[in-house]
PDB file of C-alpha atoms in Angstrom:
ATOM      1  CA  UNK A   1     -15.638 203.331   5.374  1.00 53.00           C
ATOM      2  CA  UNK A   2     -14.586 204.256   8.727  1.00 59.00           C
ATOM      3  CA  UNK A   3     -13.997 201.724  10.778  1.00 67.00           C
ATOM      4  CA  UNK A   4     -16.007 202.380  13.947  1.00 81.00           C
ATOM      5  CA  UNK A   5     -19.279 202.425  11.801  1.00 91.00           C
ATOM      6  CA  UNK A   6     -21.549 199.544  12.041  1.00 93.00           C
ATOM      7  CA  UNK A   7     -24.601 198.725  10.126  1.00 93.00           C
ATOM      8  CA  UNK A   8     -27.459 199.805  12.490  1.00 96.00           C
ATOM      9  CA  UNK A   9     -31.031 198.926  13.024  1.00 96.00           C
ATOM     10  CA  UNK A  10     -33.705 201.478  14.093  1.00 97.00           C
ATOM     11  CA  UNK A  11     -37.000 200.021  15.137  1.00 96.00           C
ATOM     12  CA  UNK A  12     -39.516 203.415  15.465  1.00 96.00           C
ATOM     13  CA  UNK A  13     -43.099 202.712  16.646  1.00 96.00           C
ATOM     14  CA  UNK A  14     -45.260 205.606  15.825  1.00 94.00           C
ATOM     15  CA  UNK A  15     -49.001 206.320  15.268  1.00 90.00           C
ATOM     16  CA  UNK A  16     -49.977 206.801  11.518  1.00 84.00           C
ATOM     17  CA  UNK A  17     -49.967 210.311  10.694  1.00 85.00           C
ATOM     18  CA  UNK A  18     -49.006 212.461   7.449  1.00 85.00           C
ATOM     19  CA  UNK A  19     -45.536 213.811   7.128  1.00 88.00           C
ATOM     20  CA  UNK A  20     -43.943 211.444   9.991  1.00 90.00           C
ATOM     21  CA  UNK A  21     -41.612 210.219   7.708  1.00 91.00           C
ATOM     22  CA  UNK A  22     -40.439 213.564   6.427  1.00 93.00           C
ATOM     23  CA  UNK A  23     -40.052 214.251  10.135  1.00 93.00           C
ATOM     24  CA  UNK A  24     -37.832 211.392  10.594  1.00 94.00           C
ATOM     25  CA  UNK A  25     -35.911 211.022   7.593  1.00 94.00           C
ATOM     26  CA  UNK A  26     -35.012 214.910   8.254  1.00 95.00           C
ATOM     27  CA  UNK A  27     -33.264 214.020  11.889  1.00 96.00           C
ATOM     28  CA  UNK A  28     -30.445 211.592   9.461  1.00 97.00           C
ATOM     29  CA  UNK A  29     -30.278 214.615   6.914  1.00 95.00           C
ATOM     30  CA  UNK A  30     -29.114 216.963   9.796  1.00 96.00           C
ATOM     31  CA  UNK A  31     -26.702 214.898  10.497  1.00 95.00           C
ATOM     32  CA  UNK A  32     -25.613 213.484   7.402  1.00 95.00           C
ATOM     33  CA  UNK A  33     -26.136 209.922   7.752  1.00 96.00           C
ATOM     34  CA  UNK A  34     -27.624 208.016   4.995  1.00 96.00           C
ATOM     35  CA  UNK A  35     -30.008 205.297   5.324  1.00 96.00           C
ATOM     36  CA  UNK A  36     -29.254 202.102   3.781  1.00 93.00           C
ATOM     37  CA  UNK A  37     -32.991 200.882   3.703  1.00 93.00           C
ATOM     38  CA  UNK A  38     -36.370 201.717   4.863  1.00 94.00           C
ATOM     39  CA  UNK A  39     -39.616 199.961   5.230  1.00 93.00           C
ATOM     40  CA  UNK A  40     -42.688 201.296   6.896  1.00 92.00           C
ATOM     41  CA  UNK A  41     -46.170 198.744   7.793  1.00 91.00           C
ATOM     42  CA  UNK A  42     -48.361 197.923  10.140  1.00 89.00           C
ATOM     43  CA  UNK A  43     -47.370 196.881  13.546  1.00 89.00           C
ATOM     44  CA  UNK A  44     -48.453 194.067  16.151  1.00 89.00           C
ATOM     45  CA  UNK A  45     -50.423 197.033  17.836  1.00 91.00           C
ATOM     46  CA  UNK A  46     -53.469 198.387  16.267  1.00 91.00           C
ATOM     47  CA  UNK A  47     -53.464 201.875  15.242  1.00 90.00           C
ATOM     48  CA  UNK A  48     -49.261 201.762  15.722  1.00 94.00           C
ATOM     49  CA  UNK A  49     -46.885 201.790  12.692  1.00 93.00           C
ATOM     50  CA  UNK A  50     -43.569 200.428  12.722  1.00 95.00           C
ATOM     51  CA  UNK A  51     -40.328 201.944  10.513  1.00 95.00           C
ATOM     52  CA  UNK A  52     -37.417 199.419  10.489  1.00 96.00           C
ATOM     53  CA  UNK A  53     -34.602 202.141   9.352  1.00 96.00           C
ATOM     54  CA  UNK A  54     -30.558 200.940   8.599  1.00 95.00           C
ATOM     55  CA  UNK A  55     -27.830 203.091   8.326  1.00 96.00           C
ATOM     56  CA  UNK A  56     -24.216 203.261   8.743  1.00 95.00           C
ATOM     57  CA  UNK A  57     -22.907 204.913  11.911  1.00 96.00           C
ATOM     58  CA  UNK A  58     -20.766 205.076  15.305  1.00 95.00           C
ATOM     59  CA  UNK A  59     -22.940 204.173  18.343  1.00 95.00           C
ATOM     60  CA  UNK A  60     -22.825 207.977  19.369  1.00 95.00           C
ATOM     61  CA  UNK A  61     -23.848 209.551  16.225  1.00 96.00           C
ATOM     62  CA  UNK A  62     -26.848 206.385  16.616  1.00 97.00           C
ATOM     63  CA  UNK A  63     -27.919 206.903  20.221  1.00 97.00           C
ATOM     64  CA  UNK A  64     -28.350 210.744  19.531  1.00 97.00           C
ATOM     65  CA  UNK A  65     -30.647 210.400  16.247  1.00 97.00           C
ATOM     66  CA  UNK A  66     -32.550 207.751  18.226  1.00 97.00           C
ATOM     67  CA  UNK A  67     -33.165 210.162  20.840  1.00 96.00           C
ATOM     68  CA  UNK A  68     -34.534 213.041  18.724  1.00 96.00           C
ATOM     69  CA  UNK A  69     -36.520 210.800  16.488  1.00 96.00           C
ATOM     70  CA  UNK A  70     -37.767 209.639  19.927  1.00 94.00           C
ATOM     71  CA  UNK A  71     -38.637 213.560  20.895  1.00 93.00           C
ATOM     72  CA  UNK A  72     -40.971 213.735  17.988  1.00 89.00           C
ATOM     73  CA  UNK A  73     -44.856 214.018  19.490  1.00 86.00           C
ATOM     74  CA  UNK A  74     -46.604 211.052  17.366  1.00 90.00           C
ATOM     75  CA  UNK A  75     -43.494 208.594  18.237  1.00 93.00           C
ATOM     76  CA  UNK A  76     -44.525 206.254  20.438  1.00 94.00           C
ATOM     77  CA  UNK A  77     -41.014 204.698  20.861  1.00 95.00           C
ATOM     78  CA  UNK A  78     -38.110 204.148  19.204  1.00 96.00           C
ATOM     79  CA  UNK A  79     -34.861 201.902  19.861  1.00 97.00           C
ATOM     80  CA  UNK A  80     -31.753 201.193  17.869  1.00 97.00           C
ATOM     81  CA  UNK A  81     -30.388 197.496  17.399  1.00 96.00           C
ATOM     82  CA  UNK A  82     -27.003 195.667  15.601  1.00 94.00           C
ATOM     83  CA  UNK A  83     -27.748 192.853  13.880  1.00 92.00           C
ATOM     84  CA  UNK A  84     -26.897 190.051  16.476  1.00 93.00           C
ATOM     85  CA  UNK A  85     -30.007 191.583  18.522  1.00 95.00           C
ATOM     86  CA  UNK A  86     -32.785 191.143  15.900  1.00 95.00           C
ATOM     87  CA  UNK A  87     -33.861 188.569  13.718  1.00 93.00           C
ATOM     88  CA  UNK A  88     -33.896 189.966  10.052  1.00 92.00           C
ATOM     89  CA  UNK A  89     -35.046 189.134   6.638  1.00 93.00           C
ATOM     90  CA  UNK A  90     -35.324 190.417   3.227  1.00 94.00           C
ATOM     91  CA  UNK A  91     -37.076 189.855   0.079  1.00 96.00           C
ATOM     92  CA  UNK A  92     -35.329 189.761  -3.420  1.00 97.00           C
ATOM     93  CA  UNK A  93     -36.619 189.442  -7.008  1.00 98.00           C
ATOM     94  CA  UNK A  94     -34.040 188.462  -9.774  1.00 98.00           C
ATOM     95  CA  UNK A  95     -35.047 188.994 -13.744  1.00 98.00           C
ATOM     96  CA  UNK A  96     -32.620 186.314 -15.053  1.00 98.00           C
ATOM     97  CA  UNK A  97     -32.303 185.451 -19.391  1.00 98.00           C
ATOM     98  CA  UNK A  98     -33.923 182.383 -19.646  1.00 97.00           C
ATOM     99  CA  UNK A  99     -31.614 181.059 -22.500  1.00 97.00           C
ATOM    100  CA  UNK A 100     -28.812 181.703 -20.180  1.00 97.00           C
ATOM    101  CA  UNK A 101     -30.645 179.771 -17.664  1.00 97.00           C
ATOM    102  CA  UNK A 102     -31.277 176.626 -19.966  1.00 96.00           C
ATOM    103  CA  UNK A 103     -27.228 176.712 -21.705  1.00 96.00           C
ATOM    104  CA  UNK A 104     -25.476 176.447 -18.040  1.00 97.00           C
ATOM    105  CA  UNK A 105     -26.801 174.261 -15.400  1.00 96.00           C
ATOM    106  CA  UNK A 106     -24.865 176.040 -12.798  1.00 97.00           C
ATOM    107  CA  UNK A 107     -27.485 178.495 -12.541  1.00 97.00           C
ATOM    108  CA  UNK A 108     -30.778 176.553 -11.452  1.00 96.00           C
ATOM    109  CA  UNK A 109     -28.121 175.076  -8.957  1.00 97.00           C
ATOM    110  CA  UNK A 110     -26.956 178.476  -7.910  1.00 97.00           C
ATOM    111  CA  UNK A 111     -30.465 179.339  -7.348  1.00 97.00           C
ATOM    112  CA  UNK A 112     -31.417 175.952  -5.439  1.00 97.00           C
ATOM    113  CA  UNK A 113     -28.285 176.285  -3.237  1.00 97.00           C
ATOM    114  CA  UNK A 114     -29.547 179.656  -1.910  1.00 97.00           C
ATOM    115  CA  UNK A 115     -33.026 178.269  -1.569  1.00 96.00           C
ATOM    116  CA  UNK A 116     -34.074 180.704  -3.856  1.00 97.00           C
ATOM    117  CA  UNK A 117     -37.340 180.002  -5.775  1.00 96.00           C
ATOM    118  CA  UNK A 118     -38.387 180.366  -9.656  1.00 96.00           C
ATOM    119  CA  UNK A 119     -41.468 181.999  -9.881  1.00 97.00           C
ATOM    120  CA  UNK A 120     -42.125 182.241 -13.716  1.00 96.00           C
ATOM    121  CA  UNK A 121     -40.159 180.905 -16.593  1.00 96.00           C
ATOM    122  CA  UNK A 122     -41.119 181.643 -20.329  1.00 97.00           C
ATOM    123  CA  UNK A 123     -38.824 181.852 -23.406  1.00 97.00           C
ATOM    124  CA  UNK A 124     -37.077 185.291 -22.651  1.00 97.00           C
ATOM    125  CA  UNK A 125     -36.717 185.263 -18.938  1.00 98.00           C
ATOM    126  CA  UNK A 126     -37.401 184.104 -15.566  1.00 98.00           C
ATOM    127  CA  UNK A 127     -38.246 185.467 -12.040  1.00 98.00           C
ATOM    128  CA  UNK A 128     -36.800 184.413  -8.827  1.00 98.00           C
ATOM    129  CA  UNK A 129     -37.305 185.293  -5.380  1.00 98.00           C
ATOM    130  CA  UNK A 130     -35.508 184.732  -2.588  1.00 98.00           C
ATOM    131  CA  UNK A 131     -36.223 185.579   1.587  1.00 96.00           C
ATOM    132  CA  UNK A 132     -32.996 185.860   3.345  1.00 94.00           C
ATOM    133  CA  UNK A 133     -30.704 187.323   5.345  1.00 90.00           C
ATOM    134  CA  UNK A 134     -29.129 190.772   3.569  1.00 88.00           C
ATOM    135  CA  UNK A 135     -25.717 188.920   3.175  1.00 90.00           C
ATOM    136  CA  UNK A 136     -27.274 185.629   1.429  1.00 94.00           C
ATOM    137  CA  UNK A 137     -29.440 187.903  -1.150  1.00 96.00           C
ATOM    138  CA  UNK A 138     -26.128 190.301  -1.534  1.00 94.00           C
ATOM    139  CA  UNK A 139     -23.863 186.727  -2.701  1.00 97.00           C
ATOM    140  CA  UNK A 140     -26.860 185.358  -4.690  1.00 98.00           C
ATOM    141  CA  UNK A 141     -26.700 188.927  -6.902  1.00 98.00           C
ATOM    142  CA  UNK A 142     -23.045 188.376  -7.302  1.00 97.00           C
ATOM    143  CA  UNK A 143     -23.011 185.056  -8.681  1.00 98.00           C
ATOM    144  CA  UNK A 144     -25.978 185.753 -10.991  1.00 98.00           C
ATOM    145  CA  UNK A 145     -24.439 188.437 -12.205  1.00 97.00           C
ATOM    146  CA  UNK A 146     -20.896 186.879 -12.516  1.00 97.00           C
ATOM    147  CA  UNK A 147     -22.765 183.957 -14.799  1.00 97.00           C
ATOM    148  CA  UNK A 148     -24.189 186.614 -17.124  1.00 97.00           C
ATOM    149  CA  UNK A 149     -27.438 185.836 -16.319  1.00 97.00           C
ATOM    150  CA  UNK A 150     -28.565 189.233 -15.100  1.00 98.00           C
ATOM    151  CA  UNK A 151     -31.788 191.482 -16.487  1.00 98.00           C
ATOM    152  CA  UNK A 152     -32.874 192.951 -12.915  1.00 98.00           C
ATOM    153  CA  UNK A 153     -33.040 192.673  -9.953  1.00 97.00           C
ATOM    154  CA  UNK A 154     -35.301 194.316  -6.656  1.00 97.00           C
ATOM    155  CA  UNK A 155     -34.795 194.012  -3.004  1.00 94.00           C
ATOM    156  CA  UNK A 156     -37.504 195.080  -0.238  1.00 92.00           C
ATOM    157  CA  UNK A 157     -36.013 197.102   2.981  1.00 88.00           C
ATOM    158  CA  UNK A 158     -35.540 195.240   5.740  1.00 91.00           C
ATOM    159  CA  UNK A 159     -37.988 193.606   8.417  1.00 92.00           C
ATOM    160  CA  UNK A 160     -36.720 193.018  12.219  1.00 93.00           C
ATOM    161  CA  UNK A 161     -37.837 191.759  15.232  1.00 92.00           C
ATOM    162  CA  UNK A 162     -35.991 191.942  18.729  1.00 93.00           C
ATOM    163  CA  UNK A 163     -34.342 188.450  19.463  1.00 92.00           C
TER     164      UNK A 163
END
């Protein structure tokens, strides 16, 4: 990975109309940058709907997708962040094997230590989510995986607010 390329955050405040997202998922295909992770909902304005985009990038390449994301007629706004200037979290559901579960203890600890939380055991398998920061969810999947314990696993986009 190049080395001046930092994970960054795109906070996009638009009104809710069809085919905004093609719009703005076309503006990083021009330039071939890939986004990491996307999630679109409602925001704290009614009416106004709020994309929290990542991707991998040099500030330049950053400011200048910003801008003509920004140029776009339904946008009402749109700023990019790193990751000391929001407060982030994401959601992750693990499928783990159940007997693997039950034969090593260092599992349910694994899981407690992240403050993780099983949502449904039975005989085959069991679900467990976690909310945390992207780094915390990424070293929970490692271990799990590492113990063996692994069916699936699912993780939302991202959600950010401004520090």
């Amino acid at each position: 990975m190049d080395m001046d390329k930092k994970l960054y955050t795109l906070l996009v405040y638009s009104e809710n109309i069809a085919g905004l997202l093609n719009q703005i998922t076309a503006v990083f295909t021009r330039r071939q940058v890939n986004i990491e992770s996307l999630n679109v909902s409602g925001s704290s304005t009614e009416g106004i709907h709020k994309y929290t985009i990542t991707a991998w990038s040099d500030e330049e390449q950053i400011k200048i997708i910003t801008r003509q994301i920004e140029k776009k007629i339904d946008i009402v706004k749109a700023n990019y962040y790193t990751d000391d200037q929001l407060f982030i979290h994401e959601v992750a559901l693990f499928k783990i094997s159940t007997p693997v579960l039950l034969e090593n203890p260092e599992v349910s600890r694994t899981i407690r230590r992240h403050d993780a939380r099983m949502m449904e055991v039975n005989p085959t398998y069991s679900t467990v989510l976690i909310a945390s920061l992207t780094e915390d969810i990424a070293n929970l999947f490692l271990q799990l995986k590492s113990m063996g314990c692994l069916l699936q696993f699912t993780r939302s986009g991202r959600i950010a607010v401004t520090r």
